[in-house]
Short mmCIF file of C-alpha atoms in Angstrom, two decimals:
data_model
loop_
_atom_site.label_atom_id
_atom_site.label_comp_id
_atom_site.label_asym_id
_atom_site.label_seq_id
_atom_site.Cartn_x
_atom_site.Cartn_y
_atom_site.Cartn_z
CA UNK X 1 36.22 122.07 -35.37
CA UNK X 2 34.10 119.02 -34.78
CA UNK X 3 34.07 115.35 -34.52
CA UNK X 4 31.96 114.07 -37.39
CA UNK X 5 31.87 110.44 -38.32
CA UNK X 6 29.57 108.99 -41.86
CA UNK X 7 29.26 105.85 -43.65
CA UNK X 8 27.78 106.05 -46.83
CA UNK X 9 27.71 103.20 -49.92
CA UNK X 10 30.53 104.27 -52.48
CA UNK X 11 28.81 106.11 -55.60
CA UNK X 12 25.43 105.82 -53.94
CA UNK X 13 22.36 107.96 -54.01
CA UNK X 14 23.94 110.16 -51.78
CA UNK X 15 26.34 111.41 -55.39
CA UNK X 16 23.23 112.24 -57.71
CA UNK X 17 20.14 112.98 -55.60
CA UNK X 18 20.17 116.59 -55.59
CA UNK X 19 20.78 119.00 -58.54
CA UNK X 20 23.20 122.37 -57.29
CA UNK X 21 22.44 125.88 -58.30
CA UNK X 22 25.34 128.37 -57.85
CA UNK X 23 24.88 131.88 -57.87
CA UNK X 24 28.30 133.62 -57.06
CA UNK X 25 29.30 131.90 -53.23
CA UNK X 26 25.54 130.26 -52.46
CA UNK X 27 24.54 126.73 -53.08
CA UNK X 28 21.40 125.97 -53.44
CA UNK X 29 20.51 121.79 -53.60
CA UNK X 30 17.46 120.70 -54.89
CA UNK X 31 16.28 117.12 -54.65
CA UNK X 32 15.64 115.19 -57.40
CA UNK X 33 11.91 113.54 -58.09
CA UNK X 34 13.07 109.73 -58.39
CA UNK X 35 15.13 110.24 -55.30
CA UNK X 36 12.35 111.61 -53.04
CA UNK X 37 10.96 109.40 -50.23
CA UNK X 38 14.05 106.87 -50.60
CA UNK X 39 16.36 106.62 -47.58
CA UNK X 40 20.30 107.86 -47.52
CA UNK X 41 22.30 105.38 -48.67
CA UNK X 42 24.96 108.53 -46.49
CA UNK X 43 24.28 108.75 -42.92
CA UNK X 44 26.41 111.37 -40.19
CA UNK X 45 27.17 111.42 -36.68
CA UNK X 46 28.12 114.71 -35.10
CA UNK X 47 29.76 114.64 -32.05
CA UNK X 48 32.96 113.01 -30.71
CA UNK X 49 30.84 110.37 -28.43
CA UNK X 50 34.00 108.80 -26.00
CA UNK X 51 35.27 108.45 -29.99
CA UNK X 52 33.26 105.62 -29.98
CA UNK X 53 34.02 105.63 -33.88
CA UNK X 54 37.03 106.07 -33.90
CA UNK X 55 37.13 102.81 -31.46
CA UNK X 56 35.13 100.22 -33.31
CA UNK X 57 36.11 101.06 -36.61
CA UNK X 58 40.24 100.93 -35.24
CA UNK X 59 40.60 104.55 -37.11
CA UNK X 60 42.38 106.30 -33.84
CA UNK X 61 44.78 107.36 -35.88
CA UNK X 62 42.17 109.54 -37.44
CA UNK X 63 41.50 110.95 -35.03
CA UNK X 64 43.06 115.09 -34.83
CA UNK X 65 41.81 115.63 -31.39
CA UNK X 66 39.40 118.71 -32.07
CA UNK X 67 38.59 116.56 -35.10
CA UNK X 68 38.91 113.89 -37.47
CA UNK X 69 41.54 114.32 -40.33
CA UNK X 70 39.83 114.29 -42.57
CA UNK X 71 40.39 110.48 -44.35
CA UNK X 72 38.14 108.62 -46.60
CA UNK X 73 38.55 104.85 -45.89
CA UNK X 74 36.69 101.99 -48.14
CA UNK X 75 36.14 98.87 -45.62
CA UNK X 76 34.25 95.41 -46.48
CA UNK X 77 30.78 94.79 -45.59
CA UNK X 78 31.66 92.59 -42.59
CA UNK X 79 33.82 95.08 -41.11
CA UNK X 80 31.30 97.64 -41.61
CA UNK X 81 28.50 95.98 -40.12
CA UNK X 82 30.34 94.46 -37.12
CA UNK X 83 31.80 97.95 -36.09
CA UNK X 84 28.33 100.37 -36.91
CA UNK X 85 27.05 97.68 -34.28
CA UNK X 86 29.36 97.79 -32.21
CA UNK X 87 29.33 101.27 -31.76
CA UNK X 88 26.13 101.51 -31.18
CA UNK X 89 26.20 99.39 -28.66
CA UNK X 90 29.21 101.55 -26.65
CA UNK X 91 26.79 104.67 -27.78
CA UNK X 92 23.81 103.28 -24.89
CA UNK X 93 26.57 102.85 -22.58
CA UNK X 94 27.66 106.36 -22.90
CA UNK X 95 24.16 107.46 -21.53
CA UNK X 96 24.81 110.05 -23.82
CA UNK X 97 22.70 113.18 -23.22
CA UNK X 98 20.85 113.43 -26.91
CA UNK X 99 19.79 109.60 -26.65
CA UNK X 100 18.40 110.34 -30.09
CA UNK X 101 21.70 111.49 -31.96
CA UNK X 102 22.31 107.83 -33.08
CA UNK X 103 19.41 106.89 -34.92
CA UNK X 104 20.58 107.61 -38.20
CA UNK X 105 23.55 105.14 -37.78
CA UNK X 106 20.69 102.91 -36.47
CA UNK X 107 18.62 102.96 -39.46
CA UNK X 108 21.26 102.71 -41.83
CA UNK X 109 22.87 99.52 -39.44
CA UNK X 110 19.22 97.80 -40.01
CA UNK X 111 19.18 98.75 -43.85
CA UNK X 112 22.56 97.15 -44.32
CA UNK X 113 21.37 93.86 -43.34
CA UNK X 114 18.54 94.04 -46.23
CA UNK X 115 18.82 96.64 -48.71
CA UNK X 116 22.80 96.87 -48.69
CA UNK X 117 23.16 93.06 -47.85
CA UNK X 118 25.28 92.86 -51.47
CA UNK X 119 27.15 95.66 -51.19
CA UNK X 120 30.66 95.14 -50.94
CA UNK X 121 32.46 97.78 -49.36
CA UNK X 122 31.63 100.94 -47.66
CA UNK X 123 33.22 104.61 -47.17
CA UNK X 124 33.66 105.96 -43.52
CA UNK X 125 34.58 109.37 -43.32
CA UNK X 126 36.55 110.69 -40.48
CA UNK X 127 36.08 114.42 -40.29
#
């Protein structure tokens, strides 16, 4: 079990840029031309962080304790914007070890001021 957090834009990119082969229990994804070269609109955090998550987006109750449970929650563009920020912020405080572990979150905080600017709501994922 692990602490993962993501924010992604609902029925983005993220649901058609790779085609899936199965053969019996392997998956194998392969991305698709048009989508090469353009950033996730679906970015993750791994790690539980002081559930600095958790925190700015007011999810404790997602939190399982070895993990999140698992919930799916669609939150305005304000709200989204205001807490990926302010956990970031709480994430340099940590002097976390992996200094690098947040820039994911960090790019996709920047592109949501430009390219997701009209984009209404957003999916977190608590897992």
């Amino acid at each position: 079990m692990a602490h993962d957090f993501a924010i992604r834009v609902p029925n983005g990119i993220w649901s058609k840029r790779y085609d899936v082969i199965t053969v019996g229990n392997e998956h194998t994804y392969i991305e698709k031309e048009e989508y090469k070269g353009v950033p996730n609109d679906e970015v993750y955090f791994f790690g539980y962080a002081d559930g600095i998550f958790y925190k700015a987006f007011r999810c404790e109750e997602c939190n399982n304790l070895l993990s999140g449970d698992g919930s799916i929650s669609l939150i305005p563009y304000d709200t989204a914007v205001n807490a990926l920020k302010t956990a970031i912020d709480e994430f340099y405080k940590l002097n976390y070890p992996d200094s690098t572990r947040i820039n994911d979150i960090k790019e996709f905080y920047e592109r949501m001021k430009n390219d997701y600017k009209n984009v209404k709501y957003f999916e977190i994922i608590f897992s």
